[in-house]
Amino acid sequence: MTKHIILKESEIQRQIIDYLRLKGWFVVINETYSQTVYATKGIPDLIAVKKHVMFPTHPHLNTSYPRTLWIEVKRVGTDQSENQRIFQENL
C-alpha cells in the first residue's frame, strides 16, 4: 500500500517560492499574522512578478510584458475563506 504524505501549507508554499525564484520570478510573501486592521482582507499568500514574459500565442511579436501571479496556497481538502473568495472576485 502506498502511503501519501500530506504537506503543510507552509511546506507547499516554500516549494512554490523556491520554484518561482529559480525561474526568475520576484516573489512577495504576505505575512498574514502581521496584518493590521487596515490590511486588505483575503489577500493571497504570495504575489509573484516577472518583468519580461513572452506570450507564446503571439510568437511574431518580439515584445515581452510584465506578468503578475496572485497565489493562495491551500492543502488538499481545505477551501478559501469568504474574504479570499471576495478578493479573488475583485481581481
mmCIF file of C-alpha atoms in Angstrom:
data_model
loop_
_atom_site.group_PDB
_atom_site.id
_atom_site.type_symbol
_atom_site.label_atom_id
_atom_site.label_comp_id
_atom_site.label_asym_id
_atom_site.label_seq_id
_atom_site.Cartn_x
_atom_site.Cartn_y
_atom_site.Cartn_z
ATOM 1 C CA MET A 1 0.000 0.000 0.000
ATOM 2 C CA THR A 2 1.268 3.462 -0.932
ATOM 3 C CA LYS A 3 1.358 5.975 1.883
ATOM 4 C CA HIS A 4 0.625 9.556 0.804
ATOM 5 C CA ILE A 5 2.458 12.359 2.531
ATOM 6 C CA ILE A 6 0.293 15.351 3.380
ATOM 7 C CA LEU A 7 2.378 18.509 3.304
ATOM 8 C CA LYS A 8 1.689 21.554 5.468
ATOM 9 C CA GLU A 9 0.667 24.714 3.630
ATOM 10 C CA SER A 10 3.965 26.297 4.680
ATOM 11 C CA GLU A 11 5.876 23.411 3.021
ATOM 12 C CA ILE A 12 3.852 23.748 -0.176
ATOM 13 C CA GLN A 13 4.381 27.498 -0.112
ATOM 14 C CA ARG A 14 8.154 27.069 0.299
ATOM 15 C CA GLN A 15 8.270 24.740 -2.737
ATOM 16 C CA ILE A 16 6.296 27.242 -4.837
ATOM 17 C CA ILE A 17 8.561 30.122 -3.762
ATOM 18 C CA ASP A 18 11.728 28.145 -4.493
ATOM 19 C CA TYR A 19 10.445 27.100 -7.936
ATOM 20 C CA LEU A 20 9.308 30.581 -8.954
ATOM 21 C CA ARG A 21 12.548 32.214 -7.790
ATOM 22 C CA LEU A 22 14.529 29.570 -9.684
ATOM 23 C CA LYS A 23 12.559 30.586 -12.799
ATOM 24 C CA GLY A 24 13.366 34.286 -12.297
ATOM 25 C CA TRP A 25 10.192 35.494 -10.569
ATOM 26 C CA PHE A 26 10.230 38.122 -7.799
ATOM 27 C CA VAL A 27 8.076 36.677 -5.000
ATOM 28 C CA VAL A 28 6.403 38.706 -2.247
ATOM 29 C CA ILE A 29 5.256 36.757 0.799
ATOM 30 C CA ASN A 30 2.139 38.042 2.540
ATOM 31 C CA GLU A 31 2.732 37.609 6.268
ATOM 32 C CA THR A 32 -0.868 37.380 7.446
ATOM 33 C CA TYR A 33 -0.016 37.229 11.135
ATOM 34 C CA SER A 34 1.406 40.766 10.996
ATOM 35 C CA GLN A 35 -1.583 42.379 9.290
ATOM 36 C CA THR A 36 -3.306 45.257 10.998
ATOM 37 C CA VAL A 37 -6.987 46.127 10.958
ATOM 38 C CA TYR A 38 -6.201 48.296 7.912
ATOM 39 C CA ALA A 39 -4.829 45.407 5.834
ATOM 40 C CA THR A 40 -6.794 44.070 2.872
ATOM 41 C CA LYS A 41 -8.691 41.006 3.992
ATOM 42 C CA GLY A 42 -8.355 37.898 1.851
ATOM 43 C CA ILE A 43 -5.151 38.900 0.063
ATOM 44 C CA PRO A 44 -3.339 35.795 -1.287
ATOM 45 C CA ASP A 45 -0.330 34.215 0.390
ATOM 46 C CA LEU A 46 2.067 35.024 -2.455
ATOM 47 C CA ILE A 47 2.390 37.625 -5.175
ATOM 48 C CA ALA A 48 4.883 36.792 -7.913
ATOM 49 C CA VAL A 49 6.055 39.253 -10.572
ATOM 50 C CA LYS A 50 8.184 38.649 -13.641
ATOM 51 C CA LYS A 51 9.226 41.649 -15.718
ATOM 52 C CA HIS A 52 9.621 40.003 -19.090
ATOM 53 C CA VAL A 53 7.279 37.229 -20.171
ATOM 54 C CA MET A 54 6.823 36.343 -23.827
ATOM 55 C CA PHE A 55 3.334 35.348 -24.863
ATOM 56 C CA PRO A 56 3.521 32.103 -26.882
ATOM 57 C CA THR A 57 0.179 32.875 -28.548
ATOM 58 C CA HIS A 58 1.871 35.734 -30.395
ATOM 59 C CA PRO A 59 5.296 34.411 -31.486
ATOM 60 C CA HIS A 60 5.527 37.041 -34.237
ATOM 61 C CA LEU A 61 5.540 39.788 -31.626
ATOM 62 C CA ASN A 62 9.018 40.473 -30.341
ATOM 63 C CA THR A 63 7.709 42.050 -27.150
ATOM 64 C CA SER A 64 7.644 40.920 -23.561
ATOM 65 C CA TYR A 65 5.191 42.010 -20.921
ATOM 66 C CA PRO A 66 5.217 42.052 -17.117
ATOM 67 C CA ARG A 67 3.212 39.261 -15.528
ATOM 68 C CA THR A 68 1.758 39.028 -12.016
ATOM 69 C CA LEU A 69 0.555 35.887 -10.250
ATOM 70 C CA TRP A 70 -1.664 36.027 -7.143
ATOM 71 C CA ILE A 71 -1.273 32.683 -5.356
ATOM 72 C CA GLU A 72 -3.384 31.389 -2.483
ATOM 73 C CA VAL A 73 -1.811 28.199 -1.120
ATOM 74 C CA LYS A 74 -4.183 25.511 0.125
ATOM 75 C CA ARG A 75 -3.697 21.965 1.339
ATOM 76 C CA VAL A 76 -5.792 19.208 -0.159
ATOM 77 C CA GLY A 77 -9.230 19.289 1.432
ATOM 78 C CA THR A 78 -9.155 22.948 2.503
ATOM 79 C CA ASP A 79 -11.168 25.786 0.978
ATOM 80 C CA GLN A 80 -10.829 29.530 0.557
ATOM 81 C CA SER A 81 -12.287 31.755 3.238
ATOM 82 C CA GLU A 82 -15.143 34.081 2.354
ATOM 83 C CA ASN A 83 -12.709 37.030 2.352
ATOM 84 C CA GLN A 84 -10.399 35.153 -0.042
ATOM 85 C CA ARG A 85 -13.298 34.426 -2.420
ATOM 86 C CA ILE A 86 -14.322 38.098 -2.376
ATOM 87 C CA PHE A 87 -10.727 39.210 -3.026
ATOM 88 C CA GLN A 88 -10.462 36.785 -5.959
ATOM 89 C CA GLU A 89 -13.725 38.079 -7.453
ATOM 90 C CA ASN A 90 -12.416 41.642 -7.201
ATOM 91 C CA LEU A 91 -9.238 40.926 -9.180
#
